[in-house]
PDB file of C-alpha atoms in Angstrom:
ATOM      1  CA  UNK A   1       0.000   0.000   0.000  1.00  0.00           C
ATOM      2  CA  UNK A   2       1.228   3.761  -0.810  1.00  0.00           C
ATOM      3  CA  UNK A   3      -0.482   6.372   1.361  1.00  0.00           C
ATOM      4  CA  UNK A   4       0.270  10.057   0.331  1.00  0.00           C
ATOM      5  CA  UNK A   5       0.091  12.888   2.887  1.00  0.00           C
ATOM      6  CA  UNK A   6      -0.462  16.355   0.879  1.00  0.00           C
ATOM      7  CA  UNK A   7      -0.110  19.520   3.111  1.00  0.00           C
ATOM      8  CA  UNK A   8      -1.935  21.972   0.709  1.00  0.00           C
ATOM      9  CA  UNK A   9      -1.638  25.442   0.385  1.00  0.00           C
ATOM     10  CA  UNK A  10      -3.059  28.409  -1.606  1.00  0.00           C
ATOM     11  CA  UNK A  11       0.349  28.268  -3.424  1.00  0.00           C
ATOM     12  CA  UNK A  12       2.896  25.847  -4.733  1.00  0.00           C
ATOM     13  CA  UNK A  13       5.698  27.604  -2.220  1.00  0.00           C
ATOM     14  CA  UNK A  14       3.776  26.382   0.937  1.00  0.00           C
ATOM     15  CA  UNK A  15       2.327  22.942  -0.605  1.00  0.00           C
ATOM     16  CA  UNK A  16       4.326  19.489   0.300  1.00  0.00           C
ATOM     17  CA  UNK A  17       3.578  15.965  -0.077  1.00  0.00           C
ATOM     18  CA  UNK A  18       4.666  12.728   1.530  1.00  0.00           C
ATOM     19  CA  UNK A  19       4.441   9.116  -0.010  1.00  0.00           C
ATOM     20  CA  UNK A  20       4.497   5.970   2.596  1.00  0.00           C
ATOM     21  CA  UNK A  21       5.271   2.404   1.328  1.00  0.00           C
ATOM     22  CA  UNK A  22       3.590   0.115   3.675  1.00  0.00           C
ATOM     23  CA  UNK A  23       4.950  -3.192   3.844  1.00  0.00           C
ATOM     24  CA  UNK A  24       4.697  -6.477   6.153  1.00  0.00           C
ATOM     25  CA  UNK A  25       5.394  -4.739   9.567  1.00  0.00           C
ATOM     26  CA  UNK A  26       7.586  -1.589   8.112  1.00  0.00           C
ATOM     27  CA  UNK A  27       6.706   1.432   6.665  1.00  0.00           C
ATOM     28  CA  UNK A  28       9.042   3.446   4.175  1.00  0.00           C
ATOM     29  CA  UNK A  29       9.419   7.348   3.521  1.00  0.00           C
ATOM     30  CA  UNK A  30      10.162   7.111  -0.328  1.00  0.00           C
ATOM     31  CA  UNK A  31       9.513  10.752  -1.231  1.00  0.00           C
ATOM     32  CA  UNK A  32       8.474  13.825   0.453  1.00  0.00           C
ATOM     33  CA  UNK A  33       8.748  17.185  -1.089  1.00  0.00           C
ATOM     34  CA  UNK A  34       7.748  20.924  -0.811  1.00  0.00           C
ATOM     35  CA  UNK A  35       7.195  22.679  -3.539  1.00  0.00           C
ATOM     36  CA  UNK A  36       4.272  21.607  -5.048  1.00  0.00           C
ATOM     37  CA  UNK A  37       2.049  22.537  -8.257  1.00  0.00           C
ATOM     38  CA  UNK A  38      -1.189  21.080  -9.292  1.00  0.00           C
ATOM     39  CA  UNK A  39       0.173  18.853 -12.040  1.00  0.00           C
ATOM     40  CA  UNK A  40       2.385  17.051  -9.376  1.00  0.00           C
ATOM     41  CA  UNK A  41      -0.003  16.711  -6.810  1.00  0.00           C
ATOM     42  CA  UNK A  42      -2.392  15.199  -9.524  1.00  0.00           C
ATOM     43  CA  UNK A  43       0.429  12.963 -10.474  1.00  0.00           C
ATOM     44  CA  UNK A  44       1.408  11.739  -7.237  1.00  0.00           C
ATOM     45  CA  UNK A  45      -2.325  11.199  -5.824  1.00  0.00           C
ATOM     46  CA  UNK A  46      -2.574   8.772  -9.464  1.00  0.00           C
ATOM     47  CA  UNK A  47       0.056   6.437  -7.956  1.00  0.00           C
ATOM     48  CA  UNK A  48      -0.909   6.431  -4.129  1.00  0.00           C
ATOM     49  CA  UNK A  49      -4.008   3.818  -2.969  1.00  0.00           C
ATOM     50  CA  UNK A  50      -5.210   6.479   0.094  1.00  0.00           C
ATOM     51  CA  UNK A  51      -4.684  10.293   0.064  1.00  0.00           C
ATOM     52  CA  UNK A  52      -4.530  12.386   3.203  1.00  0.00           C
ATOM     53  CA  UNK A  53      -5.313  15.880   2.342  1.00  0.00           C
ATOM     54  CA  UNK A  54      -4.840  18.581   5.035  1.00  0.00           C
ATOM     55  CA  UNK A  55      -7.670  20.965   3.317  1.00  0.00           C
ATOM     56  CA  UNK A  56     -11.752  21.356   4.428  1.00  0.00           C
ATOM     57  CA  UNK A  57     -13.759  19.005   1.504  1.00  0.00           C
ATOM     58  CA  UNK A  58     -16.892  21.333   2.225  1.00  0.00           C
ATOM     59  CA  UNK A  59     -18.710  24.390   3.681  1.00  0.00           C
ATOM     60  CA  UNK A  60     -20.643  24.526   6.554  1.00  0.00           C
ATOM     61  CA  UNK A  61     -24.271  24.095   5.775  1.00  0.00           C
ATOM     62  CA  UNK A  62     -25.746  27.441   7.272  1.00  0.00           C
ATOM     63  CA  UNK A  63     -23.016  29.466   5.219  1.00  0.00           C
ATOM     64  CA  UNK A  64     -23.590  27.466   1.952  1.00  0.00           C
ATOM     65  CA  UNK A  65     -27.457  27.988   2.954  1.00  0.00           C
ATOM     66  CA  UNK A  66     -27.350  31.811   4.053  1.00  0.00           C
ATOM     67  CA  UNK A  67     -24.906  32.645   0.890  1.00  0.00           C
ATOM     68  CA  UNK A  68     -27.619  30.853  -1.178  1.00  0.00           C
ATOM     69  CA  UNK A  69     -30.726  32.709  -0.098  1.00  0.00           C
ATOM     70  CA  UNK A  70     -28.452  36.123  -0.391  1.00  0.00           C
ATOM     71  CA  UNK A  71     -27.970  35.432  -3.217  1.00  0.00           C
ATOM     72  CA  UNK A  72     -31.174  34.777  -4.711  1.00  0.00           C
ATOM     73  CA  UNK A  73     -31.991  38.099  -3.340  1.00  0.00           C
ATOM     74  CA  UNK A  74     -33.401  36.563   0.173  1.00  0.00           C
ATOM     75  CA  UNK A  75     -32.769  38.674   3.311  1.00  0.00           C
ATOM     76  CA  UNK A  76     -29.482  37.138   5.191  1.00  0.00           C
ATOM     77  CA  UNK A  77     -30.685  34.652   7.806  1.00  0.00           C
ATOM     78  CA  UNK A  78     -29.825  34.881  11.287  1.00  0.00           C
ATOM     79  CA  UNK A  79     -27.141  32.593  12.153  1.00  0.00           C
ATOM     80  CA  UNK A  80     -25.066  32.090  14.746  1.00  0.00           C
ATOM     81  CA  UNK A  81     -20.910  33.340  13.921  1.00  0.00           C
ATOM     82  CA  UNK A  82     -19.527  29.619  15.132  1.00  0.00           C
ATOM     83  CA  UNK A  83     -22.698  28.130  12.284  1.00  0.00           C
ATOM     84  CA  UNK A  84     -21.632  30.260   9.874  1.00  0.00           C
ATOM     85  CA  UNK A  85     -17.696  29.429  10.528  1.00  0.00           C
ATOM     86  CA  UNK A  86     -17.547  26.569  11.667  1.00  0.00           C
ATOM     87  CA  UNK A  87     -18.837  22.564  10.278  1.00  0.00           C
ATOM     88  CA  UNK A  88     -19.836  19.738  12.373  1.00  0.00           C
ATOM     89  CA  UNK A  89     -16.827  18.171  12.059  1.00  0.00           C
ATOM     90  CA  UNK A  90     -14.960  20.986  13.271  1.00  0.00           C
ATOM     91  CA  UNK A  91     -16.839  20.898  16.570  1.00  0.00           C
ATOM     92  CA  UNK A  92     -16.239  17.312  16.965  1.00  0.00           C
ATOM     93  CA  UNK A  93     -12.059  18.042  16.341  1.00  0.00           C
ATOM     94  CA  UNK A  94     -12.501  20.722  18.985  1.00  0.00           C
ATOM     95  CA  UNK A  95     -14.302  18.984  21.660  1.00  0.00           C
ATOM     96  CA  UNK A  96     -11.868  16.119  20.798  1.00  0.00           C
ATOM     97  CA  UNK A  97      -8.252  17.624  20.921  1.00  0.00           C
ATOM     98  CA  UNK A  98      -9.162  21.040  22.248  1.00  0.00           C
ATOM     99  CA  UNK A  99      -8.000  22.785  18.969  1.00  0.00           C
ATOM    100  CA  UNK A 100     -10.792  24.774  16.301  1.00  0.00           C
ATOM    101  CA  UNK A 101      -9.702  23.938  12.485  1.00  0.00           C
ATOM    102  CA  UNK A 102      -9.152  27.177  10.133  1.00  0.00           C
ATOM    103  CA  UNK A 103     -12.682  28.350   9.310  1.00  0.00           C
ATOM    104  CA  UNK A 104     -13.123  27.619   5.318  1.00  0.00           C
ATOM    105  CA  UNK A 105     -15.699  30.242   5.182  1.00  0.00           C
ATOM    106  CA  UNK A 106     -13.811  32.722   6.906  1.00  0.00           C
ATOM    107  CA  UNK A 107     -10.423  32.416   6.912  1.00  0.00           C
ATOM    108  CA  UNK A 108      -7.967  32.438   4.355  1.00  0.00           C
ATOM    109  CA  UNK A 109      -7.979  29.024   2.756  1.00  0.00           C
ATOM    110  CA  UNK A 110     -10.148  28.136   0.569  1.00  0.00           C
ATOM    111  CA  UNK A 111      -9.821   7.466  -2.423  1.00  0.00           C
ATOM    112  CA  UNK A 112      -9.244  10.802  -0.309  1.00  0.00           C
ATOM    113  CA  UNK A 113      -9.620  12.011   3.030  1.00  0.00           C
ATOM    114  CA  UNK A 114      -9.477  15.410   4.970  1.00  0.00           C
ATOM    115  CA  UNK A 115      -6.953  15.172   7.691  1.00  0.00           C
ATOM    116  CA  UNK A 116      -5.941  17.734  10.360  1.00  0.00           C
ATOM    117  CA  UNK A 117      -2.299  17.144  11.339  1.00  0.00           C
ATOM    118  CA  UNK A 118      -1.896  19.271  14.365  1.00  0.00           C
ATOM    119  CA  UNK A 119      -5.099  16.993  15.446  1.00  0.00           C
ATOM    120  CA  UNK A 120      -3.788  14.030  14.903  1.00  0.00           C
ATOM    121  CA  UNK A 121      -0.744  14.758  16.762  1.00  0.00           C
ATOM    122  CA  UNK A 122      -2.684  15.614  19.666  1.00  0.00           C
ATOM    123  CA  UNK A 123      -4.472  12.836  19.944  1.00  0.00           C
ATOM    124  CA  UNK A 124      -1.168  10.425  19.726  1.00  0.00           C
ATOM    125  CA  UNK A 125       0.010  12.422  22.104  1.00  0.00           C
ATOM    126  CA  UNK A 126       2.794  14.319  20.946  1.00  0.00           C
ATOM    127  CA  UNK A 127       3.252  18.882  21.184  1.00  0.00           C
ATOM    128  CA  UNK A 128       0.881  20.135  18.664  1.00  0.00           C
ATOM    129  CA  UNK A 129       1.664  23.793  18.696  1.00  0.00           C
ATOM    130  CA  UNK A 130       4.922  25.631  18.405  1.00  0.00           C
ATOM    131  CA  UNK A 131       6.734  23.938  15.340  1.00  0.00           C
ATOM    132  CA  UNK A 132       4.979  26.197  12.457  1.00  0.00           C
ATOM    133  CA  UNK A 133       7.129  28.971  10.379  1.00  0.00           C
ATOM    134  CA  UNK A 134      10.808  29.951  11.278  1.00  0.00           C
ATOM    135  CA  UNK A 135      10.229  30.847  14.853  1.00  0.00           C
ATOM    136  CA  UNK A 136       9.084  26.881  15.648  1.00  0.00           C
ATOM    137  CA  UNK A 137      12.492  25.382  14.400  1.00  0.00           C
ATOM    138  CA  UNK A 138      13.006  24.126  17.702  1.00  0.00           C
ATOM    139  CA  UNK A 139      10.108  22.974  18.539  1.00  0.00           C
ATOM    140  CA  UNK A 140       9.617  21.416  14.887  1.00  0.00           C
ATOM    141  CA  UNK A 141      13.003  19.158  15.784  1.00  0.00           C
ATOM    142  CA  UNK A 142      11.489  18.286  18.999  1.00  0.00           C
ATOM    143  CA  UNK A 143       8.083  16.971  17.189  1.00  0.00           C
ATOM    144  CA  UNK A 144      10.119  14.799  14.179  1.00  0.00           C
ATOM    145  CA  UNK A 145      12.072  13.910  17.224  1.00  0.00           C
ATOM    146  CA  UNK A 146       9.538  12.249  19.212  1.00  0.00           C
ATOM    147  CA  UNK A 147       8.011  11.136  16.153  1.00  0.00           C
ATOM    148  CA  UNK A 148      11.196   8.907  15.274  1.00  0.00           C
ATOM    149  CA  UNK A 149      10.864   7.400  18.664  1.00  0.00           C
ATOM    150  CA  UNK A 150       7.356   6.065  18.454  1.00  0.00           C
ATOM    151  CA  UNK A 151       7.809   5.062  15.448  1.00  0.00           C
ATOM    152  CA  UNK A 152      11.631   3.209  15.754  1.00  0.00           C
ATOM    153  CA  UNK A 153      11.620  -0.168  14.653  1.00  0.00           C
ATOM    154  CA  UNK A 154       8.686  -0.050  11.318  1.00  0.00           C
ATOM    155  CA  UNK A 155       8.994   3.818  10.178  1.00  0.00           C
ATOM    156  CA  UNK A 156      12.120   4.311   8.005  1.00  0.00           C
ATOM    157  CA  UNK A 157      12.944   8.240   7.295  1.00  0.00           C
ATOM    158  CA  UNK A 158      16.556   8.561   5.153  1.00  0.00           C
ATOM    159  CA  UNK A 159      18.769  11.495   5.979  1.00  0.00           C
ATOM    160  CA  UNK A 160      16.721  13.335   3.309  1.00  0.00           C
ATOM    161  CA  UNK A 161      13.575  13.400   4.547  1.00  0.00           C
ATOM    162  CA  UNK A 162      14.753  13.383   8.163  1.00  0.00           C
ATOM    163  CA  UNK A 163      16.681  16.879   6.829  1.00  0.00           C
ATOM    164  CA  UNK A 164      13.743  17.980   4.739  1.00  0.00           C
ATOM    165  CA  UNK A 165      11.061  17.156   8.247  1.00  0.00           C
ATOM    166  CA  UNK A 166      13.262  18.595  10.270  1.00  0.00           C
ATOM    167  CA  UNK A 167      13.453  21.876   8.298  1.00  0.00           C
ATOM    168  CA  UNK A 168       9.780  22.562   7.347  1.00  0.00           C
ATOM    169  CA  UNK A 169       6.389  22.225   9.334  1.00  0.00           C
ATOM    170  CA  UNK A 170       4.564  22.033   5.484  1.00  0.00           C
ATOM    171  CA  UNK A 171       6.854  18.531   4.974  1.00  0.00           C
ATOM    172  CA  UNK A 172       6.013  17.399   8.891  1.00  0.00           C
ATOM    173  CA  UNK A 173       2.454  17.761   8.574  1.00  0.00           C
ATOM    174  CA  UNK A 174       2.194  15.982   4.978  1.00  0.00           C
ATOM    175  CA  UNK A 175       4.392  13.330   6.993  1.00  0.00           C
ATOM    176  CA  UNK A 176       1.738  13.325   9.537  1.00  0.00           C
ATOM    177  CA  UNK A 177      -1.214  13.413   6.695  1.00  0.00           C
ATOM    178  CA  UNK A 178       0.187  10.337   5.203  1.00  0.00           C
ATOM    179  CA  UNK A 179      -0.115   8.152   8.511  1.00  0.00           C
ATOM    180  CA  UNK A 180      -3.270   9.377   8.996  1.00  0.00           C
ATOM    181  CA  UNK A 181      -4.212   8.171   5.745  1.00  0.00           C
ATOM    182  CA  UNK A 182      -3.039   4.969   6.346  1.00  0.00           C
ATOM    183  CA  UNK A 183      -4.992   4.990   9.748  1.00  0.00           C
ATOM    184  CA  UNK A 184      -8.292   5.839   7.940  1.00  0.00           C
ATOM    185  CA  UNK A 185      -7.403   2.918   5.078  1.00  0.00           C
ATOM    186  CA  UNK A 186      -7.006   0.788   8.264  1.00  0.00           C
ATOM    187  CA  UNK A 187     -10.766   1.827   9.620  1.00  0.00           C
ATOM    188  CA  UNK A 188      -9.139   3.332  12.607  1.00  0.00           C
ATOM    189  CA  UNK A 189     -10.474   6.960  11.826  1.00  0.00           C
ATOM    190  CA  UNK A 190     -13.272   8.513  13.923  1.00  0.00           C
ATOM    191  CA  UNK A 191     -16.276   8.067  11.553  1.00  0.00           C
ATOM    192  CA  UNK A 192     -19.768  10.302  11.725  1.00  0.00           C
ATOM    193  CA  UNK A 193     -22.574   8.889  13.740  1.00  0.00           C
ATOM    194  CA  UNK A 194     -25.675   7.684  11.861  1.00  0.00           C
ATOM    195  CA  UNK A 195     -27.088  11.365  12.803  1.00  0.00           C
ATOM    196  CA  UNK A 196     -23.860  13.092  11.665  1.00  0.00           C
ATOM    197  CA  UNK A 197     -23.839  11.477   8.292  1.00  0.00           C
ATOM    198  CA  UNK A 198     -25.764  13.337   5.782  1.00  0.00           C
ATOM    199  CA  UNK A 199     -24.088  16.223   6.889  1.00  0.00           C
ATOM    200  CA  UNK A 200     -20.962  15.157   6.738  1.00  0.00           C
ATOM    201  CA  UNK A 201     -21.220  14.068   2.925  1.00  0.00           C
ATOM    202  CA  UNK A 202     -22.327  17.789   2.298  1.00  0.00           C
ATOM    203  CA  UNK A 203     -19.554  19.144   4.573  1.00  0.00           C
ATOM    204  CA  UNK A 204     -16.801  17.067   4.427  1.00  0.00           C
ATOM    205  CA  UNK A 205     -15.566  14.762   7.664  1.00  0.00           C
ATOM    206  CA  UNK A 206     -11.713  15.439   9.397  1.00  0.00           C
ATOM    207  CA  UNK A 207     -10.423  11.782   9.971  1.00  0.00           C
ATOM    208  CA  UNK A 208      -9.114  11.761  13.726  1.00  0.00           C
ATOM    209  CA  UNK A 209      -6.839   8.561  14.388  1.00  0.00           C
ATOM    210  CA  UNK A 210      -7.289   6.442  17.240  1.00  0.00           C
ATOM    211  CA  UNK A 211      -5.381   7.209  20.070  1.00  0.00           C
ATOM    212  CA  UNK A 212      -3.909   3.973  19.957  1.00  0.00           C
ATOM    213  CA  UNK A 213      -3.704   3.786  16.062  1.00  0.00           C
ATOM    214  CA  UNK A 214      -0.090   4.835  15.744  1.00  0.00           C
ATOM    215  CA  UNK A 215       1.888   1.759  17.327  1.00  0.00           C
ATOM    216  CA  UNK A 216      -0.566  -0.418  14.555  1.00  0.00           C
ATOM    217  CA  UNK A 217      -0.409   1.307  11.194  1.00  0.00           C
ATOM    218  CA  UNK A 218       2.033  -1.249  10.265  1.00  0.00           C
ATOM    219  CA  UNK A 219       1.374  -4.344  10.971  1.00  0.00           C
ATOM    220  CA  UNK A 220      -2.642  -4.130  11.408  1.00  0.00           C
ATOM    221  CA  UNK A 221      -4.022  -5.749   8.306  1.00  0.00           C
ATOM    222  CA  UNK A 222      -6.103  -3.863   5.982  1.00  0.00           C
ATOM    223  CA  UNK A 223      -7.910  -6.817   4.846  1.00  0.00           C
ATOM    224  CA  UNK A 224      -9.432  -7.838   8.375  1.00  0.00           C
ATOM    225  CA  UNK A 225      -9.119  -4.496  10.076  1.00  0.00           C
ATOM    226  CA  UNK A 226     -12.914  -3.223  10.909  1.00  0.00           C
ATOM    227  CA  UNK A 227     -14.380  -0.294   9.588  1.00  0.00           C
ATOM    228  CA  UNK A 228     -14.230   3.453  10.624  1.00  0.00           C
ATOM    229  CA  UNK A 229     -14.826   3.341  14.949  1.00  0.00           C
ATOM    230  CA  UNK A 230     -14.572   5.923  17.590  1.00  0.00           C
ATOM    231  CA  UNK A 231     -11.464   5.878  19.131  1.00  0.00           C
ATOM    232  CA  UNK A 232     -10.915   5.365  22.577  1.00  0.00           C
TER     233      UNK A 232
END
């Protein structure tokens, strides 16, 4: 199995990707890169069998509803801000881990699945916060640090990619998108309740791992692993 983790951005500059070879028991880095147009990423999500994409699949429904009525020259309904911001998967992440995803309706962002790295982190237990931009160099060592010690023994990272990691957060996360991708091919993803459903396939659905997930990615079998569950 290849799993690709793509951190994307509103620009190439900012956009990285990560491909994982899963094998019997290991796991394999064989490319990550930053850097990253359209053409590529099409190219590289071609060859991979699960695609962990760190961007919101959807609106939330009372912004796609109020924008609607607006404009077909309704009066502007009167929503709450967090409706209007935020989706139902975003309050499930932050009652999980603690931490709100970007807004897609109001901040600047416009065989897959949505991930949310710093999430996913959190929930494996590692620092979430302080290893984005320049300023988090430290603390961005500290995370692929940790990181290489859960993961001695099946997760191989060459001097490239540990450089690459170790340098920027946009590589790190698309590191961390391409586990969780293998987690959600693995049905160990948080999955929407019956009642969260329909929703969810309007608004897109943030896989959260199992907190327990990470020590398993390789050596769980996709074939006879169960489907999606809440993790514990």
């Amino acid at each position: 199995m290849i799993t690709l983790g793509v951190d994307l951005a509103s620009l190439p500059a900012r956009t990285a990707a990560c491909a994982i070879e899963w094998t019997a028991g290991r796991a394999r880095v064989v490319d990550v890169a930053c850097g990253q147009d359209d053409d590529a990423l099409r190219k590289r999500i071609a060859g991979a069998d699960k695609v962990g994409l760190d961007v919101p699949f959807g609106w939330p429904d009372a912004f796609a509803d109020a924008v609607a009525r607006f404009h077909a020259g309704g009066a502007w309904p009167e929503a709450s801000v967090v409706a209007l911001r935020y989706r139902e998967t975003d309050r499930v992440v932050a009652a999980r881990t603690g931490r709100w995803p970007l807004s897609v309706s109001t901040d600047l962002i416009g065989r897959l699945v949505e991930t949310y790295p710093a999430a996913a982190l959190r929930i494996w237990g590692f620092a979430s916060t302080g290893y984005k931009r320049r300023e988090g160099l430290a603390g961005l060592g500290a995370l692929l640090a940790a990181l290489r010690a859960r993961t001695r023994g099946w997760l191989d990272l060459d001097a490239a990619t540990r450089r690459l990691c170790g340098e920027s957060d946009d590589a790190l996360d698309a590191l961390v998108a391409a586990l969780v991708a293998r987690a959600a091919a693995l049905g160990l993803c948080l999955g929407p309740s019956a009642e969260q459903a329909a929703r969810a396939a309007r608004e897109g659905w943030i896989a959260l791992p199992a907190a327990d997930s990470l020590e398993v990615l390789a050596t769980a079998d996709p074939a006879t692993t169960g489907r999606r569950r809440r993790p514990r």
